[in-house]
């Protein structure tokens, strides 16, 4: 499956045309990222992000074990999706084939040429991560189960459906990108260091008469001790739930979409499927919005257009209407206006 996907996509990226929904208009994103260097807010040296300029945004998807492949001696067990969004434009990105790659695989009968789709055997949790969105001590690759830069997108669904061969597939995600002067802000982060403190074992009487076998010194009034690093998440950066605190989908019709995740109140909209033929047509859509300030300290405003922000003040029926229209967009009706 992976080899066929890579053969169809330039630059070995399984990506699709980007749909951007902004101010009630739907448009296709430019395929060309331009000649200007893409900003990298997760790098200390940048380049820092500037409003209306493009950013290097890469999603890393855990694939089903049957979709893994080896090049030389290196095992590849992820699929990478690359985009170059315009900073401070509310956008939605479609990760083509992600639900299928994470949960299913294809076999082909060489004699007849027939293709059969299967669910991954022994389905394990699969995650989607954003490169560079990790914690202050490990920015490149977010830590699963801890960092907001990674999120569960596929899981064994038997506990929910009662069907042994079923999977839960997340299809709607929301990603926040918070910037401080165009870069991620790791508030309160410190690196590992050393400090000098009073020696609790200092004793002049034992200084020259006793030899410690445990490394304890009696002669020095002060000793140097290690200070652990303070590890923090980048401020206002990472995935935010598309389901509410009561595990109800707020980004689409809650009668159609369930909430999938491993933490109550922090789940995401998705569906449960038992037929891999029905999974192949699913898409994973990620909404991206921006907060904070760019490298010239201009305030970023796209976060105010994020559909999730309607949760705090919209009436239930109004919010559901917005969710229904977003669902229409996901199903290919790009004429919908909010």
Tab-separated table of C-alpha atoms in Angstrom:
chain	number	residue	atom	x	y	z
A	1	UNK	CA	0.000	0.000	0.000
A	2	UNK	CA	2.709	2.439	0.937
A	3	UNK	CA	4.704	1.912	-2.235
A	4	UNK	CA	1.682	2.609	-4.404
A	5	UNK	CA	0.906	5.761	-2.434
A	6	UNK	CA	4.422	7.088	-2.762
A	7	UNK	CA	4.494	6.419	-6.478
A	8	UNK	CA	1.565	8.743	-7.049
A	9	UNK	CA	2.720	11.679	-4.934
A	10	UNK	CA	5.609	14.049	-5.799
A	11	UNK	CA	8.456	14.407	-3.306
A	12	UNK	CA	7.413	11.148	-1.604
A	13	UNK	CA	4.699	12.898	0.371
A	14	UNK	CA	1.190	11.456	0.594
A	15	UNK	CA	-0.575	14.800	0.523
A	16	UNK	CA	-3.578	16.309	-1.147
A	17	UNK	CA	-4.649	19.734	-2.326
A	18	UNK	CA	-5.262	21.956	0.681
A	19	UNK	CA	-8.697	23.395	1.266
A	20	UNK	CA	-8.738	26.773	2.997
A	21	UNK	CA	-11.987	28.088	4.422
A	22	UNK	CA	-11.709	31.750	5.361
A	23	UNK	CA	-14.333	34.494	5.709
A	24	UNK	CA	-16.978	32.254	4.171
A	25	UNK	CA	-15.014	31.429	1.027
A	26	UNK	CA	-13.477	28.128	0.000
A	27	UNK	CA	-10.394	28.074	-2.187
A	28	UNK	CA	-7.636	25.751	-3.254
A	29	UNK	CA	-4.265	26.451	-1.651
A	30	UNK	CA	-1.314	27.118	-3.894
A	31	UNK	CA	0.766	24.058	-4.618
A	32	UNK	CA	3.913	26.183	-4.974
A	33	UNK	CA	5.471	27.198	-1.659
A	34	UNK	CA	7.422	30.037	-3.287
A	35	UNK	CA	11.097	30.936	-3.109
A	36	UNK	CA	11.017	32.684	0.294
A	37	UNK	CA	12.417	30.469	3.096
A	38	UNK	CA	9.612	28.848	5.098
A	39	UNK	CA	9.441	29.891	8.740
A	40	UNK	CA	10.200	27.337	11.469
A	41	UNK	CA	8.879	28.653	14.795
A	42	UNK	CA	10.051	25.529	16.614
A	43	UNK	CA	13.721	26.277	15.815
A	44	UNK	CA	15.618	28.643	18.121
A	45	UNK	CA	17.181	30.360	15.124
A	46	UNK	CA	13.961	30.326	13.099
A	47	UNK	CA	13.363	31.720	10.606
A	48	UNK	CA	10.660	33.381	12.700
A	49	UNK	CA	7.162	33.533	11.242
A	50	UNK	CA	5.733	36.622	9.606
A	51	UNK	CA	2.035	37.191	8.997
A	52	UNK	CA	0.925	36.269	5.449
A	53	UNK	CA	4.195	34.416	4.809
A	54	UNK	CA	4.475	30.642	4.619
A	55	UNK	CA	5.430	28.134	7.307
A	56	UNK	CA	7.029	24.673	7.197
A	57	UNK	CA	4.339	22.380	8.640
A	58	UNK	CA	4.866	18.612	8.700
A	59	UNK	CA	2.534	15.938	10.065
A	60	UNK	CA	3.894	12.496	10.948
A	61	UNK	CA	1.436	9.578	10.976
A	62	UNK	CA	1.966	6.184	12.601
A	63	UNK	CA	1.073	3.592	9.976
A	64	UNK	CA	-0.341	0.098	10.429
A	65	UNK	CA	2.461	-2.439	10.788
A	66	UNK	CA	1.469	-4.061	7.485
A	67	UNK	CA	2.218	-0.776	5.699
A	68	UNK	CA	5.775	-0.566	7.020
A	69	UNK	CA	8.589	-0.909	4.501
A	70	UNK	CA	12.368	-1.078	4.494
A	71	UNK	CA	14.803	0.985	2.453
A	72	UNK	CA	18.281	-0.445	2.802
A	73	UNK	CA	18.514	-1.312	6.475
A	74	UNK	CA	16.084	1.379	7.653
A	75	UNK	CA	12.526	0.457	8.633
A	76	UNK	CA	9.941	3.108	7.810
A	77	UNK	CA	6.794	3.001	9.942
A	78	UNK	CA	5.401	6.496	9.428
A	79	UNK	CA	3.917	8.556	6.617
A	80	UNK	CA	4.807	12.235	6.361
A	81	UNK	CA	2.497	14.958	5.082
A	82	UNK	CA	4.076	18.302	4.238
A	83	UNK	CA	2.325	21.667	3.858
A	84	UNK	CA	3.378	25.300	3.589
A	85	UNK	CA	0.389	27.238	4.983
A	86	UNK	CA	0.144	31.007	5.032
A	87	UNK	CA	0.618	32.215	8.610
A	88	UNK	CA	-2.552	33.633	10.184
A	89	UNK	CA	-4.946	32.239	7.605
A	90	UNK	CA	-7.513	29.860	9.072
A	91	UNK	CA	-7.051	26.723	6.976
A	92	UNK	CA	-8.147	23.118	6.807
A	93	UNK	CA	-5.746	20.448	5.595
A	94	UNK	CA	-6.776	17.041	4.293
A	95	UNK	CA	-4.392	14.180	5.041
A	96	UNK	CA	-5.272	11.906	2.148
A	97	UNK	CA	-5.483	8.230	3.018
A	98	UNK	CA	-4.402	8.754	6.638
A	99	UNK	CA	-7.283	6.759	8.217
A	100	UNK	CA	-6.576	3.793	5.944
A	101	UNK	CA	-2.784	3.931	6.336
A	102	UNK	CA	-3.132	3.958	10.130
A	103	UNK	CA	-5.660	1.134	10.433
A	104	UNK	CA	-5.783	-1.010	7.290
A	105	UNK	CA	-3.781	-2.503	4.465
A	106	UNK	CA	-4.152	-4.019	0.985
A	107	UNK	CA	-3.113	-7.364	-0.451
A	108	UNK	CA	-3.025	-8.170	-4.157
A	109	UNK	CA	-3.452	-11.514	-5.861
A	110	UNK	CA	-0.668	-11.491	-8.424
A	111	UNK	CA	-2.392	-14.111	-10.561
A	112	UNK	CA	-5.791	-12.463	-10.866
A	113	UNK	CA	-4.821	-8.906	-10.019
A	114	UNK	CA	-7.662	-8.656	-7.509
A	115	UNK	CA	-7.166	-6.406	-4.495
A	116	UNK	CA	-8.431	-7.139	-0.978
A	117	UNK	CA	-8.584	-4.688	1.918
A	118	UNK	CA	-8.002	-5.761	5.519
A	119	UNK	CA	-7.996	-4.272	8.999
A	120	UNK	CA	-4.578	-4.244	10.644
A	121	UNK	CA	-3.979	-7.329	12.770
A	122	UNK	CA	-3.645	-6.695	16.506
A	123	UNK	CA	-4.572	-3.043	16.087
A	124	UNK	CA	-2.505	-0.794	18.354
A	125	UNK	CA	-3.095	2.931	19.026
A	126	UNK	CA	-1.815	5.104	16.183
A	127	UNK	CA	-0.868	8.754	16.587
A	128	UNK	CA	-0.499	11.841	14.446
A	129	UNK	CA	2.327	14.179	15.454
A	130	UNK	CA	3.483	17.578	14.240
A	131	UNK	CA	7.212	17.919	13.698
A	132	UNK	CA	8.751	20.507	16.028
A	133	UNK	CA	5.730	20.705	18.333
A	134	UNK	CA	7.308	18.798	21.234
A	135	UNK	CA	8.216	19.968	24.722
A	136	UNK	CA	11.153	22.252	25.478
A	137	UNK	CA	13.588	19.365	25.997
A	138	UNK	CA	12.534	17.451	22.863
A	139	UNK	CA	11.033	19.847	20.357
A	140	UNK	CA	11.454	17.785	17.182
A	141	UNK	CA	9.316	14.766	18.034
A	142	UNK	CA	6.421	15.214	20.497
A	143	UNK	CA	6.129	12.607	23.236
A	144	UNK	CA	3.024	10.461	22.814
A	145	UNK	CA	0.608	10.584	25.710
A	146	UNK	CA	2.181	13.749	27.096
A	147	UNK	CA	2.774	16.438	24.486
A	148	UNK	CA	-0.070	18.392	22.878
A	149	UNK	CA	1.865	18.104	19.633
A	150	UNK	CA	0.690	14.523	19.167
A	151	UNK	CA	-2.821	13.043	19.179
A	152	UNK	CA	-4.488	9.635	18.996
A	153	UNK	CA	-6.088	9.094	15.565
A	154	UNK	CA	-6.780	5.348	15.344
A	155	UNK	CA	-7.582	2.774	18.017
A	156	UNK	CA	-9.080	-0.696	18.409
A	157	UNK	CA	-12.833	-0.117	18.473
A	158	UNK	CA	-14.029	-3.410	19.940
A	159	UNK	CA	-14.544	-1.958	23.425
A	160	UNK	CA	-16.958	0.643	22.017
A	161	UNK	CA	-18.774	-1.268	19.282
A	162	UNK	CA	-18.692	-4.768	20.731
A	163	UNK	CA	-17.400	-5.932	17.346
A	164	UNK	CA	-13.992	-7.604	17.557
A	165	UNK	CA	-12.884	-6.413	14.119
A	166	UNK	CA	-13.517	-2.681	14.328
A	167	UNK	CA	-11.472	0.485	14.645
A	168	UNK	CA	-12.091	4.010	15.848
A	169	UNK	CA	-10.890	6.606	13.338
A	170	UNK	CA	-10.496	10.309	14.169
A	171	UNK	CA	-11.500	12.417	11.164
A	172	UNK	CA	-11.628	16.001	12.503
A	173	UNK	CA	-8.790	17.724	14.385
A	174	UNK	CA	-8.004	21.283	15.436
A	175	UNK	CA	-4.413	22.517	15.712
A	176	UNK	CA	-3.402	25.737	17.463
A	177	UNK	CA	-0.170	27.540	16.606
A	178	UNK	CA	0.743	30.135	19.224
A	179	UNK	CA	3.625	32.484	18.427
A	180	UNK	CA	5.588	35.056	20.411
A	181	UNK	CA	7.434	37.370	18.031
A	182	UNK	CA	7.118	34.666	15.400
A	183	UNK	CA	8.550	31.786	17.455
A	184	UNK	CA	7.236	29.239	19.939
A	185	UNK	CA	7.358	30.460	23.527
A	186	UNK	CA	8.530	27.960	26.140
A	187	UNK	CA	7.502	29.890	29.248
A	188	UNK	CA	9.452	28.854	32.351
A	189	UNK	CA	11.661	26.322	30.581
A	190	UNK	CA	15.178	25.848	31.912
A	191	UNK	CA	18.042	23.603	30.858
A	192	UNK	CA	19.718	21.114	33.171
A	193	UNK	CA	22.418	22.808	35.230
A	194	UNK	CA	24.405	22.672	38.437
A	195	UNK	CA	24.330	24.745	41.595
A	196	UNK	CA	26.384	25.070	44.780
A	197	UNK	CA	24.787	24.268	48.145
A	198	UNK	CA	25.941	23.811	51.719
A	199	UNK	CA	27.362	20.354	52.350
A	200	UNK	CA	25.091	18.597	54.883
A	201	UNK	CA	27.885	16.106	55.614
A	202	UNK	CA	30.586	18.675	56.368
A	203	UNK	CA	32.427	17.637	59.547
A	204	UNK	CA	36.030	18.802	60.222
A	205	UNK	CA	36.500	16.020	62.768
A	206	UNK	CA	35.904	13.352	60.115
A	207	UNK	CA	37.630	15.190	57.298
A	208	UNK	CA	41.026	13.509	57.501
A	209	UNK	CA	40.257	10.554	59.719
A	210	UNK	CA	37.469	8.872	57.742
A	211	UNK	CA	37.417	7.658	54.148
A	212	UNK	CA	33.923	7.524	52.691
A	213	UNK	CA	33.118	4.645	50.370
A	214	UNK	CA	29.868	6.212	49.131
A	215	UNK	CA	31.287	9.385	47.636
A	216	UNK	CA	30.321	11.521	50.637
A	217	UNK	CA	32.803	14.253	51.450
A	218	UNK	CA	33.242	15.620	54.950
A	219	UNK	CA	35.886	18.224	54.127
A	220	UNK	CA	34.063	20.615	51.769
A	221	UNK	CA	31.696	23.179	53.239
A	222	UNK	CA	29.918	23.442	49.883
A	223	UNK	CA	29.218	20.909	47.147
A	224	UNK	CA	27.952	21.051	43.571
A	225	UNK	CA	24.638	19.304	42.836
A	226	UNK	CA	22.721	18.839	39.569
A	227	UNK	CA	19.518	20.781	38.875
A	228	UNK	CA	16.996	19.044	36.652
A	229	UNK	CA	15.665	20.799	33.584
A	230	UNK	CA	12.221	22.397	33.751
A	231	UNK	CA	10.278	20.923	30.837
A	232	UNK	CA	7.271	22.813	29.454
A	233	UNK	CA	4.946	22.744	26.491
A	234	UNK	CA	5.185	25.612	23.999
A	235	UNK	CA	2.462	28.105	24.959
A	236	UNK	CA	-0.824	27.842	23.045
A	237	UNK	CA	0.614	25.197	20.701
A	238	UNK	CA	-0.812	21.796	19.841
A	239	UNK	CA	-4.006	19.900	19.223
A	240	UNK	CA	-7.165	21.002	21.011
A	241	UNK	CA	-10.175	18.644	21.335
A	242	UNK	CA	-12.948	18.820	18.744
A	243	UNK	CA	-15.301	17.215	21.272
A	244	UNK	CA	-16.563	19.049	24.351
A	245	UNK	CA	-16.051	18.201	28.016
A	246	UNK	CA	-19.032	15.824	27.838
A	247	UNK	CA	-17.510	13.922	24.898
A	248	UNK	CA	-19.943	15.276	22.318
A	249	UNK	CA	-18.642	16.188	18.865
A	250	UNK	CA	-18.903	19.959	18.349
A	251	UNK	CA	-17.394	20.198	14.869
A	252	UNK	CA	-19.984	18.047	13.070
A	253	UNK	CA	-23.292	16.250	13.558
A	254	UNK	CA	-23.039	14.448	16.942
A	255	UNK	CA	-25.546	11.879	15.691
A	256	UNK	CA	-23.036	10.783	13.061
A	257	UNK	CA	-19.676	11.404	14.725
A	258	UNK	CA	-18.523	9.829	17.980
A	259	UNK	CA	-15.754	11.075	20.243
A	260	UNK	CA	-12.556	9.042	20.114
A	261	UNK	CA	-9.607	9.306	22.470
A	262	UNK	CA	-8.028	7.954	25.627
A	263	UNK	CA	-8.759	10.895	27.960
A	264	UNK	CA	-12.382	11.766	28.882
A	265	UNK	CA	-13.235	15.351	27.986
A	266	UNK	CA	-10.285	15.630	25.591
A	267	UNK	CA	-11.429	13.515	22.652
A	268	UNK	CA	-11.852	14.211	18.951
A	269	UNK	CA	-14.610	13.697	16.403
A	270	UNK	CA	-14.473	10.486	14.414
A	271	UNK	CA	-16.247	7.301	13.404
A	272	UNK	CA	-16.095	3.586	14.159
A	273	UNK	CA	-15.778	1.200	11.227
A	274	UNK	CA	-15.533	-2.573	10.854
A	275	UNK	CA	-15.271	-2.774	7.056
A	276	UNK	CA	-11.899	-1.669	5.628
A	277	UNK	CA	-13.618	-0.904	2.318
A	278	UNK	CA	-15.469	1.889	4.135
A	279	UNK	CA	-12.263	3.212	5.682
A	280	UNK	CA	-10.411	3.740	2.421
A	281	UNK	CA	-12.668	6.655	1.499
A	282	UNK	CA	-12.308	8.435	4.851
A	283	UNK	CA	-10.166	11.551	5.152
A	284	UNK	CA	-8.519	13.190	8.152
A	285	UNK	CA	-9.031	16.949	8.208
A	286	UNK	CA	-6.966	19.273	10.417
A	287	UNK	CA	-8.101	22.850	11.089
A	288	UNK	CA	-5.174	25.193	11.781
A	289	UNK	CA	-5.447	28.602	13.465
A	290	UNK	CA	-2.868	31.070	14.786
A	291	UNK	CA	-2.512	33.109	17.984
A	292	UNK	CA	-0.044	35.602	19.449
A	293	UNK	CA	2.307	37.841	17.467
A	294	UNK	CA	4.531	37.473	14.414
A	295	UNK	CA	8.191	38.436	14.058
A	296	UNK	CA	7.193	42.107	13.663
A	297	UNK	CA	4.911	41.859	16.708
A	298	UNK	CA	1.755	42.111	14.629
A	299	UNK	CA	-1.194	40.471	16.382
A	300	UNK	CA	-2.423	37.255	14.750
A	301	UNK	CA	-6.204	37.143	14.359
A	302	UNK	CA	-7.152	33.858	12.677
A	303	UNK	CA	-7.778	32.197	16.038
A	304	UNK	CA	-10.919	34.304	16.330
A	305	UNK	CA	-12.298	32.574	13.233
A	306	UNK	CA	-11.706	29.052	14.547
A	307	UNK	CA	-15.091	27.244	14.551
A	308	UNK	CA	-14.282	25.756	17.970
A	309	UNK	CA	-14.429	29.226	19.496
A	310	UNK	CA	-18.150	29.327	18.796
A	311	UNK	CA	-18.552	26.699	21.522
A	312	UNK	CA	-18.149	29.323	24.229
A	313	UNK	CA	-21.022	31.541	23.154
A	314	UNK	CA	-23.141	30.000	20.367
A	315	UNK	CA	-26.465	28.408	21.150
A	316	UNK	CA	-26.597	24.638	20.692
A	317	UNK	CA	-28.732	24.753	17.544
A	318	UNK	CA	-26.551	27.455	15.975
A	319	UNK	CA	-23.396	25.504	16.751
A	320	UNK	CA	-24.893	22.350	15.283
A	321	UNK	CA	-25.795	24.237	12.110
A	322	UNK	CA	-22.175	25.349	11.794
A	323	UNK	CA	-21.051	21.765	12.382
A	324	UNK	CA	-23.415	20.485	9.681
A	325	UNK	CA	-21.993	22.953	7.170
A	326	UNK	CA	-18.453	21.936	8.051
A	327	UNK	CA	-19.503	18.299	7.545
A	328	UNK	CA	-20.734	19.206	4.074
A	329	UNK	CA	-17.311	20.669	3.339
A	330	UNK	CA	-15.604	17.447	4.457
A	331	UNK	CA	-17.866	15.487	2.105
A	332	UNK	CA	-16.862	17.572	-0.893
A	333	UNK	CA	-19.541	20.278	-0.929
A	334	UNK	CA	-17.184	23.243	-1.236
A	335	UNK	CA	-19.968	25.685	-2.087
A	336	UNK	CA	-21.061	25.905	1.537
A	337	UNK	CA	-20.746	29.362	3.101
A	338	UNK	CA	-20.667	30.037	6.831
